[in-house]
Amino acid sequence: MTPSDLQDARMDDCDEITSSPARLIPCRADADCSGVLSVSDIFSFLNQWFAGEDAADFDASGGLSVGDIFAFLNAWFAGCP
């Protein structure tokens, strides 16, 4: 499965509100967004982590730590649906 464009539609009591298209990445372990898991995902994630990018906070702890690397690798080895 590759990233796809989606539109978010929400209903309230008065009307329907539609947002602009959003990106959905169905598998967090697919770090390079190629649509398949490969070793390049590991290198892509590590590049993000060493650069201090927020996207590398894989365990959502609020900061980067070695735990993010282990969480990413755990997800990568588990595979994608």
PDB file of N, CA and C in Angstrom:
ATOM      1  N   MET A   1       0.851  -1.174   0.000  1.00  0.00           N
ATOM      2  CA  MET A   1       0.000   0.000   0.000  1.00  0.00           C
ATOM      3  C   MET A   1       0.894   1.233   0.000  1.00  0.00           C
ATOM      4  N   THR A   2       0.588   2.192  -0.816  1.00  0.00           N
ATOM      5  CA  THR A   2       1.393   3.407  -0.894  1.00  0.00           C
ATOM      6  C   THR A   2       0.647   4.555  -0.225  1.00  0.00           C
ATOM      7  N   PRO A   3       1.365   5.624   0.140  1.00  0.00           N
ATOM      8  CA  PRO A   3       0.669   6.778   0.695  1.00  0.00           C
ATOM      9  C   PRO A   3      -0.380   7.279  -0.289  1.00  0.00           C
ATOM     10  N   SER A   4      -1.503   7.699   0.244  1.00  0.00           N
ATOM     11  CA  SER A   4      -2.583   8.152  -0.630  1.00  0.00           C
ATOM     12  C   SER A   4      -3.152   9.464  -0.139  1.00  0.00           C
ATOM     13  N   ASP A   5      -3.774  10.182  -1.045  1.00  0.00           N
ATOM     14  CA  ASP A   5      -4.435  11.431  -0.693  1.00  0.00           C
ATOM     15  C   ASP A   5      -5.845  11.114  -0.233  1.00  0.00           C
ATOM     16  N   LEU A   6      -6.251  11.723   0.842  1.00  0.00           N
ATOM     17  CA  LEU A   6      -7.593  11.546   1.380  1.00  0.00           C
ATOM     18  C   LEU A   6      -8.214  12.900   1.642  1.00  0.00           C
ATOM     19  N   GLN A   7      -9.515  12.931   1.686  1.00  0.00           N
ATOM     20  CA  GLN A   7     -10.204  14.125   2.151  1.00  0.00           C
ATOM     21  C   GLN A   7     -10.950  13.760   3.404  1.00  0.00           C
ATOM     22  N   ASP A   8     -10.924  14.652   4.378  1.00  0.00           N
ATOM     23  CA  ASP A   8     -11.572  14.437   5.652  1.00  0.00           C
ATOM     24  C   ASP A   8     -12.904  15.184   5.637  1.00  0.00           C
ATOM     25  N   ALA A   9     -13.981  14.468   5.780  1.00  0.00           N
ATOM     26  CA  ALA A   9     -15.304  15.103   5.835  1.00  0.00           C
ATOM     27  C   ALA A   9     -15.870  14.895   7.229  1.00  0.00           C
ATOM     28  N   ARG A  10     -16.340  15.940   7.846  1.00  0.00           N
ATOM     29  CA  ARG A  10     -16.913  15.870   9.192  1.00  0.00           C
ATOM     30  C   ARG A  10     -18.295  16.513   9.187  1.00  0.00           C
ATOM     31  N   MET A  11     -19.177  15.944   9.969  1.00  0.00           N
ATOM     32  CA  MET A  11     -20.537  16.481  10.086  1.00  0.00           C
ATOM     33  C   MET A  11     -20.684  17.153  11.440  1.00  0.00           C
ATOM     34  N   ASP A  12     -21.369  18.288  11.456  1.00  0.00           N
ATOM     35  CA  ASP A  12     -21.790  18.863  12.721  1.00  0.00           C
ATOM     36  C   ASP A  12     -23.298  19.076  12.635  1.00  0.00           C
ATOM     37  N   ASP A  13     -23.893  19.730  13.591  1.00  0.00           N
ATOM     38  CA  ASP A  13     -25.348  19.892  13.611  1.00  0.00           C
ATOM     39  C   ASP A  13     -25.873  20.738  12.460  1.00  0.00           C
ATOM     40  N   CYS A  14     -25.013  21.556  11.877  1.00  0.00           N
ATOM     41  CA  CYS A  14     -25.484  22.504  10.871  1.00  0.00           C
ATOM     42  C   CYS A  14     -25.125  22.120   9.442  1.00  0.00           C
ATOM     43  N   ASP A  15     -23.982  21.544   9.248  1.00  0.00           N
ATOM     44  CA  ASP A  15     -23.493  21.405   7.889  1.00  0.00           C
ATOM     45  C   ASP A  15     -22.389  20.354   7.824  1.00  0.00           C
ATOM     46  N   GLU A  16     -21.938  20.051   6.623  1.00  0.00           N
ATOM     47  CA  GLU A  16     -20.783  19.193   6.410  1.00  0.00           C
ATOM     48  C   GLU A  16     -19.596  20.077   6.075  1.00  0.00           C
ATOM     49  N   ILE A  17     -18.457  19.773   6.662  1.00  0.00           N
ATOM     50  CA  ILE A  17     -17.237  20.530   6.431  1.00  0.00           C
ATOM     51  C   ILE A  17     -16.224  19.578   5.807  1.00  0.00           C
ATOM     52  N   THR A  18     -15.633  19.961   4.686  1.00  0.00           N
ATOM     53  CA  THR A  18     -14.633  19.128   4.018  1.00  0.00           C
ATOM     54  C   THR A  18     -13.300  19.851   4.031  1.00  0.00           C
ATOM     55  N   SER A  19     -12.258  19.143   4.453  1.00  0.00           N
ATOM     56  CA  SER A  19     -10.933  19.744   4.502  1.00  0.00           C
ATOM     57  C   SER A  19     -10.212  19.523   3.176  1.00  0.00           C
ATOM     58  N   SER A  20      -9.059  20.135   3.066  1.00  0.00           N
ATOM     59  CA  SER A  20      -8.219  19.895   1.896  1.00  0.00           C
ATOM     60  C   SER A  20      -7.595  18.503   2.010  1.00  0.00           C
ATOM     61  N   PRO A  21      -7.065  17.961   0.918  1.00  0.00           N
ATOM     62  CA  PRO A  21      -6.475  16.612   0.960  1.00  0.00           C
ATOM     63  C   PRO A  21      -5.362  16.504   1.992  1.00  0.00           C
ATOM     64  N   ALA A  22      -5.259  15.342   2.602  1.00  0.00           N
ATOM     65  CA  ALA A  22      -4.215  15.048   3.579  1.00  0.00           C
ATOM     66  C   ALA A  22      -3.450  13.814   3.119  1.00  0.00           C
ATOM     67  N   ARG A  23      -2.232  13.648   3.612  1.00  0.00           N
ATOM     68  CA  ARG A  23      -1.431  12.476   3.282  1.00  0.00           C
ATOM     69  C   ARG A  23      -1.609  11.430   4.371  1.00  0.00           C
ATOM     70  N   LEU A  24      -1.796  10.186   3.984  1.00  0.00           N
ATOM     71  CA  LEU A  24      -1.898   9.082   4.919  1.00  0.00           C
ATOM     72  C   LEU A  24      -0.785   8.094   4.597  1.00  0.00           C
ATOM     73  N   ILE A  25       0.032   7.822   5.588  1.00  0.00           N
ATOM     74  CA  ILE A  25       1.078   6.820   5.420  1.00  0.00           C
ATOM     75  C   ILE A  25       0.655   5.627   6.264  1.00  0.00           C
ATOM     76  N   PRO A  26       0.203   4.557   5.612  1.00  0.00           N
ATOM     77  CA  PRO A  26      -0.398   3.454   6.331  1.00  0.00           C
ATOM     78  C   PRO A  26       0.560   2.624   7.178  1.00  0.00           C
ATOM     79  N   CYS A  27       1.853   2.722   6.966  1.00  0.00           N
ATOM     80  CA  CYS A  27       2.814   1.921   7.722  1.00  0.00           C
ATOM     81  C   CYS A  27       3.948   2.810   8.200  1.00  0.00           C
ATOM     82  N   ARG A  28       4.023   3.034   9.513  1.00  0.00           N
ATOM     83  CA  ARG A  28       5.057   3.926  10.048  1.00  0.00           C
ATOM     84  C   ARG A  28       6.467   3.396   9.807  1.00  0.00           C
ATOM     85  N   ALA A  29       6.617   2.076   9.691  1.00  0.00           N
ATOM     86  CA  ALA A  29       7.945   1.504   9.477  1.00  0.00           C
ATOM     87  C   ALA A  29       8.451   1.727   8.054  1.00  0.00           C
ATOM     88  N   ASP A  30       7.578   2.152   7.143  1.00  0.00           N
ATOM     89  CA  ASP A  30       7.979   2.469   5.774  1.00  0.00           C
ATOM     90  C   ASP A  30       8.514   3.901   5.761  1.00  0.00           C
ATOM     91  N   ALA A  31       9.685   4.085   6.367  1.00  0.00           N
ATOM     92  CA  ALA A  31      10.234   5.421   6.601  1.00  0.00           C
ATOM     93  C   ALA A  31      10.558   6.193   5.332  1.00  0.00           C
ATOM     94  N   ASP A  32      10.830   5.488   4.240  1.00  0.00           N
ATOM     95  CA  ASP A  32      11.132   6.191   2.992  1.00  0.00           C
ATOM     96  C   ASP A  32       9.910   6.315   2.081  1.00  0.00           C
ATOM     97  N   CYS A  33       8.752   5.879   2.567  1.00  0.00           N
ATOM     98  CA  CYS A  33       7.467   6.020   1.853  1.00  0.00           C
ATOM     99  C   CYS A  33       7.484   5.375   0.468  1.00  0.00           C
ATOM    100  N   SER A  34       8.184   4.260   0.341  1.00  0.00           N
ATOM    101  CA  SER A  34       8.255   3.576  -0.954  1.00  0.00           C
ATOM    102  C   SER A  34       7.082   2.635  -1.191  1.00  0.00           C
ATOM    103  N   GLY A  35       6.343   2.334  -0.130  1.00  0.00           N
ATOM    104  CA  GLY A  35       5.221   1.414  -0.253  1.00  0.00           C
ATOM    105  C   GLY A  35       5.582  -0.021   0.088  1.00  0.00           C
ATOM    106  N   VAL A  36       6.869  -0.292   0.309  1.00  0.00           N
ATOM    107  CA  VAL A  36       7.334  -1.617   0.715  1.00  0.00           C
ATOM    108  C   VAL A  36       8.403  -1.452   1.800  1.00  0.00           C
ATOM    109  N   LEU A  37       8.536  -2.460   2.644  1.00  0.00           N
ATOM    110  CA  LEU A  37       9.595  -2.421   3.647  1.00  0.00           C
ATOM    111  C   LEU A  37      10.878  -2.986   3.060  1.00  0.00           C
ATOM    112  N   SER A  38      11.954  -2.259   3.287  1.00  0.00           N
ATOM    113  CA  SER A  38      13.266  -2.701   2.830  1.00  0.00           C
ATOM    114  C   SER A  38      14.314  -2.102   3.763  1.00  0.00           C
ATOM    115  N   VAL A  39      15.557  -2.502   3.579  1.00  0.00           N
ATOM    116  CA  VAL A  39      16.646  -1.987   4.406  1.00  0.00           C
ATOM    117  C   VAL A  39      16.767  -0.472   4.273  1.00  0.00           C
ATOM    118  N   SER A  40      16.370   0.072   3.146  1.00  0.00           N
ATOM    119  CA  SER A  40      16.460   1.536   2.970  1.00  0.00           C
ATOM    120  C   SER A  40      15.571   2.269   3.978  1.00  0.00           C
ATOM    121  N   ASP A  41      14.523   1.631   4.477  1.00  0.00           N
ATOM    122  CA  ASP A  41      13.700   2.259   5.517  1.00  0.00           C
ATOM    123  C   ASP A  41      14.502   2.454   6.799  1.00  0.00           C
ATOM    124  N   ILE A  42      15.324   1.478   7.122  1.00  0.00           N
ATOM    125  CA  ILE A  42      16.155   1.598   8.326  1.00  0.00           C
ATOM    126  C   ILE A  42      17.125   2.762   8.181  1.00  0.00           C
ATOM    127  N   PHE A  43      17.779   2.861   7.027  1.00  0.00           N
ATOM    128  CA  PHE A  43      18.709   3.975   6.806  1.00  0.00           C
ATOM    129  C   PHE A  43      17.988   5.314   6.790  1.00  0.00           C
ATOM    130  N   SER A  44      16.816   5.348   6.210  1.00  0.00           N
ATOM    131  CA  SER A  44      16.028   6.583   6.175  1.00  0.00           C
ATOM    132  C   SER A  44      15.655   7.019   7.593  1.00  0.00           C
ATOM    133  N   PHE A  45      15.197   6.065   8.411  1.00  0.00           N
ATOM    134  CA  PHE A  45      14.854   6.395   9.794  1.00  0.00           C
ATOM    135  C   PHE A  45      16.082   6.881  10.559  1.00  0.00           C
ATOM    136  N   LEU A  46      17.202   6.167  10.420  1.00  0.00           N
ATOM    137  CA  LEU A  46      18.411   6.576  11.139  1.00  0.00           C
ATOM    138  C   LEU A  46      18.883   7.959  10.706  1.00  0.00           C
ATOM    139  N   ASN A  47      18.743   8.287   9.438  1.00  0.00           N
ATOM    140  CA  ASN A  47      19.079   9.649   8.975  1.00  0.00           C
ATOM    141  C   ASN A  47      18.201  10.681   9.671  1.00  0.00           C
ATOM    142  N   GLN A  48      16.912  10.384   9.799  1.00  0.00           N
ATOM    143  CA  GLN A  48      16.008  11.298  10.512  1.00  0.00           C
ATOM    144  C   GLN A  48      16.425  11.425  11.976  1.00  0.00           C
ATOM    145  N   TRP A  49      16.749  10.296  12.595  1.00  0.00           N
ATOM    146  CA  TRP A  49      17.105  10.280  14.016  1.00  0.00           C
ATOM    147  C   TRP A  49      18.384  11.078  14.267  1.00  0.00           C
ATOM    148  N   PHE A  50      19.434  10.833  13.462  1.00  0.00           N
ATOM    149  CA  PHE A  50      20.691  11.559  13.643  1.00  0.00           C
ATOM    150  C   PHE A  50      20.552  13.041  13.329  1.00  0.00           C
ATOM    151  N   ALA A  51      19.619  13.400  12.449  1.00  0.00           N
ATOM    152  CA  ALA A  51      19.371  14.811  12.131  1.00  0.00           C
ATOM    153  C   ALA A  51      18.506  15.484  13.192  1.00  0.00           C
ATOM    154  N   GLY A  52      17.980  14.699  14.137  1.00  0.00           N
ATOM    155  CA  GLY A  52      17.158  15.270  15.204  1.00  0.00           C
ATOM    156  C   GLY A  52      15.759  15.655  14.768  1.00  0.00           C
ATOM    157  N   GLU A  53      15.264  15.028  13.709  1.00  0.00           N
ATOM    158  CA  GLU A  53      13.931  15.370  13.202  1.00  0.00           C
ATOM    159  C   GLU A  53      12.835  14.826  14.116  1.00  0.00           C
ATOM    160  N   ASP A  54      11.765  15.600  14.259  1.00  0.00           N
ATOM    161  CA  ASP A  54      10.638  15.193  15.094  1.00  0.00           C
ATOM    162  C   ASP A  54      10.044  13.862  14.654  1.00  0.00           C
ATOM    163  N   ALA A  55      10.089  13.580  13.358  1.00  0.00           N
ATOM    164  CA  ALA A  55       9.526  12.331  12.842  1.00  0.00           C
ATOM    165  C   ALA A  55      10.249  11.109  13.414  1.00  0.00           C
ATOM    166  N   ALA A  56      11.447  11.278  13.919  1.00  0.00           N
ATOM    167  CA  ALA A  56      12.212  10.160  14.476  1.00  0.00           C
ATOM    168  C   ALA A  56      11.826   9.842  15.921  1.00  0.00           C
ATOM    169  N   ASP A  57      10.927  10.635  16.508  1.00  0.00           N
ATOM    170  CA  ASP A  57      10.417  10.328  17.853  1.00  0.00           C
ATOM    171  C   ASP A  57       9.382   9.220  17.713  1.00  0.00           C
ATOM    172  N   PHE A  58       9.838   8.037  17.396  1.00  0.00           N
ATOM    173  CA  PHE A  58       8.967   6.923  17.018  1.00  0.00           C
ATOM    174  C   PHE A  58       8.112   6.437  18.172  1.00  0.00           C
ATOM    175  N   ASP A  59       8.630   6.552  19.400  1.00  0.00           N
ATOM    176  CA  ASP A  59       7.848   6.101  20.551  1.00  0.00           C
ATOM    177  C   ASP A  59       7.009   7.218  21.171  1.00  0.00           C
ATOM    178  N   ALA A  60       6.983   8.372  20.522  1.00  0.00           N
ATOM    179  CA  ALA A  60       6.168   9.528  20.943  1.00  0.00           C
ATOM    180  C   ALA A  60       6.430   9.940  22.390  1.00  0.00           C
ATOM    181  N   SER A  61       7.705   9.894  22.789  1.00  0.00           N
ATOM    182  CA  SER A  61       8.057  10.271  24.159  1.00  0.00           C
ATOM    183  C   SER A  61       8.258  11.774  24.324  1.00  0.00           C
ATOM    184  N   GLY A  62       8.293  12.493  23.220  1.00  0.00           N
ATOM    185  CA  GLY A  62       8.508  13.930  23.280  1.00  0.00           C
ATOM    186  C   GLY A  62       9.958  14.326  23.034  1.00  0.00           C
ATOM    187  N   GLY A  63      10.812  13.367  22.845  1.00  0.00           N
ATOM    188  CA  GLY A  63      12.218  13.632  22.563  1.00  0.00           C
ATOM    189  C   GLY A  63      12.837  12.403  21.917  1.00  0.00           C
ATOM    190  N   LEU A  64      14.044  12.576  21.426  1.00  0.00           N
ATOM    191  CA  LEU A  64      14.723  11.464  20.777  1.00  0.00           C
ATOM    192  C   LEU A  64      15.592  10.705  21.768  1.00  0.00           C
ATOM    193  N   SER A  65      15.527   9.394  21.687  1.00  0.00           N
ATOM    194  CA  SER A  65      16.361   8.533  22.525  1.00  0.00           C
ATOM    195  C   SER A  65      16.608   7.231  21.780  1.00  0.00           C
ATOM    196  N   VAL A  66      17.469   6.393  22.331  1.00  0.00           N
ATOM    197  CA  VAL A  66      17.738   5.096  21.731  1.00  0.00           C
ATOM    198  C   VAL A  66      16.453   4.266  21.677  1.00  0.00           C
ATOM    199  N   GLY A  67      15.527   4.543  22.600  1.00  0.00           N
ATOM    200  CA  GLY A  67      14.242   3.848  22.587  1.00  0.00           C
ATOM    201  C   GLY A  67      13.494   4.006  21.275  1.00  0.00           C
ATOM    202  N   ASP A  68      13.672   5.141  20.605  1.00  0.00           N
ATOM    203  CA  ASP A  68      13.033   5.356  19.300  1.00  0.00           C
ATOM    204  C   ASP A  68      13.577   4.382  18.261  1.00  0.00           C
ATOM    205  N   ILE A  69      14.866   4.136  18.310  1.00  0.00           N
ATOM    206  CA  ILE A  69      15.478   3.199  17.358  1.00  0.00           C
ATOM    207  C   ILE A  69      14.920   1.797  17.583  1.00  0.00           C
ATOM    208  N   PHE A  70      14.860   1.377  18.859  1.00  0.00           N
ATOM    209  CA  PHE A  70      14.321   0.047  19.144  1.00  0.00           C
ATOM    210  C   PHE A  70      12.844  -0.055  18.773  1.00  0.00           C
ATOM    211  N   ALA A  71      12.070   1.003  19.019  1.00  0.00           N
ATOM    212  CA  ALA A  71      10.645   0.991  18.657  1.00  0.00           C
ATOM    213  C   ALA A  71      10.478   0.900  17.146  1.00  0.00           C
ATOM    214  N   PHE A  72      11.312   1.647  16.411  1.00  0.00           N
ATOM    215  CA  PHE A  72      11.243   1.584  14.953  1.00  0.00           C
ATOM    216  C   PHE A  72      11.593   0.186  14.454  1.00  0.00           C
ATOM    217  N   LEU A  73      12.702  -0.366  14.951  1.00  0.00           N
ATOM    218  CA  LEU A  73      13.118  -1.696  14.497  1.00  0.00           C
ATOM    219  C   LEU A  73      12.075  -2.756  14.837  1.00  0.00           C
ATOM    220  N   ASN A  74      11.454  -2.629  15.990  1.00  0.00           N
ATOM    221  CA  ASN A  74      10.386  -3.553  16.363  1.00  0.00           C
ATOM    222  C   ASN A  74       9.242  -3.483  15.357  1.00  0.00           C
ATOM    223  N   ALA A  75       8.847  -2.274  14.981  1.00  0.00           N
ATOM    224  CA  ALA A  75       7.782  -2.105  13.983  1.00  0.00           C
ATOM    225  C   ALA A  75       8.220  -2.613  12.603  1.00  0.00           C
ATOM    226  N   TRP A  76       9.480  -2.366  12.265  1.00  0.00           N
ATOM    227  CA  TRP A  76       9.985  -2.804  10.959  1.00  0.00           C
ATOM    228  C   TRP A  76       9.980  -4.327  10.857  1.00  0.00           C
ATOM    229  N   PHE A  77      10.462  -5.003  11.907  1.00  0.00           N
ATOM    230  CA  PHE A  77      10.482  -6.469  11.891  1.00  0.00           C
ATOM    231  C   PHE A  77       9.070  -7.057  11.949  1.00  0.00           C
ATOM    232  N   ALA A  78       8.127  -6.344  12.580  1.00  0.00           N
ATOM    233  CA  ALA A  78       6.739  -6.817  12.638  1.00  0.00           C
ATOM    234  C   ALA A  78       6.073  -6.754  11.271  1.00  0.00           C
ATOM    235  N   GLY A  79       6.562  -5.857  10.422  1.00  0.00           N
ATOM    236  CA  GLY A  79       6.011  -5.731   9.068  1.00  0.00           C
ATOM    237  C   GLY A  79       4.798  -4.826   9.015  1.00  0.00           C
ATOM    238  N   CYS A  80       4.270  -4.685   7.829  1.00  0.00           N
ATOM    239  CA  CYS A  80       3.119  -3.809   7.604  1.00  0.00           C
ATOM    240  C   CYS A  80       1.917  -4.646   7.176  1.00  0.00           C
ATOM    241  N   PRO A  81       0.740  -4.140   7.498  1.00  0.00           N
ATOM    242  CA  PRO A  81      -0.467  -4.873   7.082  1.00  0.00           C
ATOM    243  C   PRO A  81      -0.645  -4.899   5.574  1.00  0.00           C
TER     244      PRO A  81
END
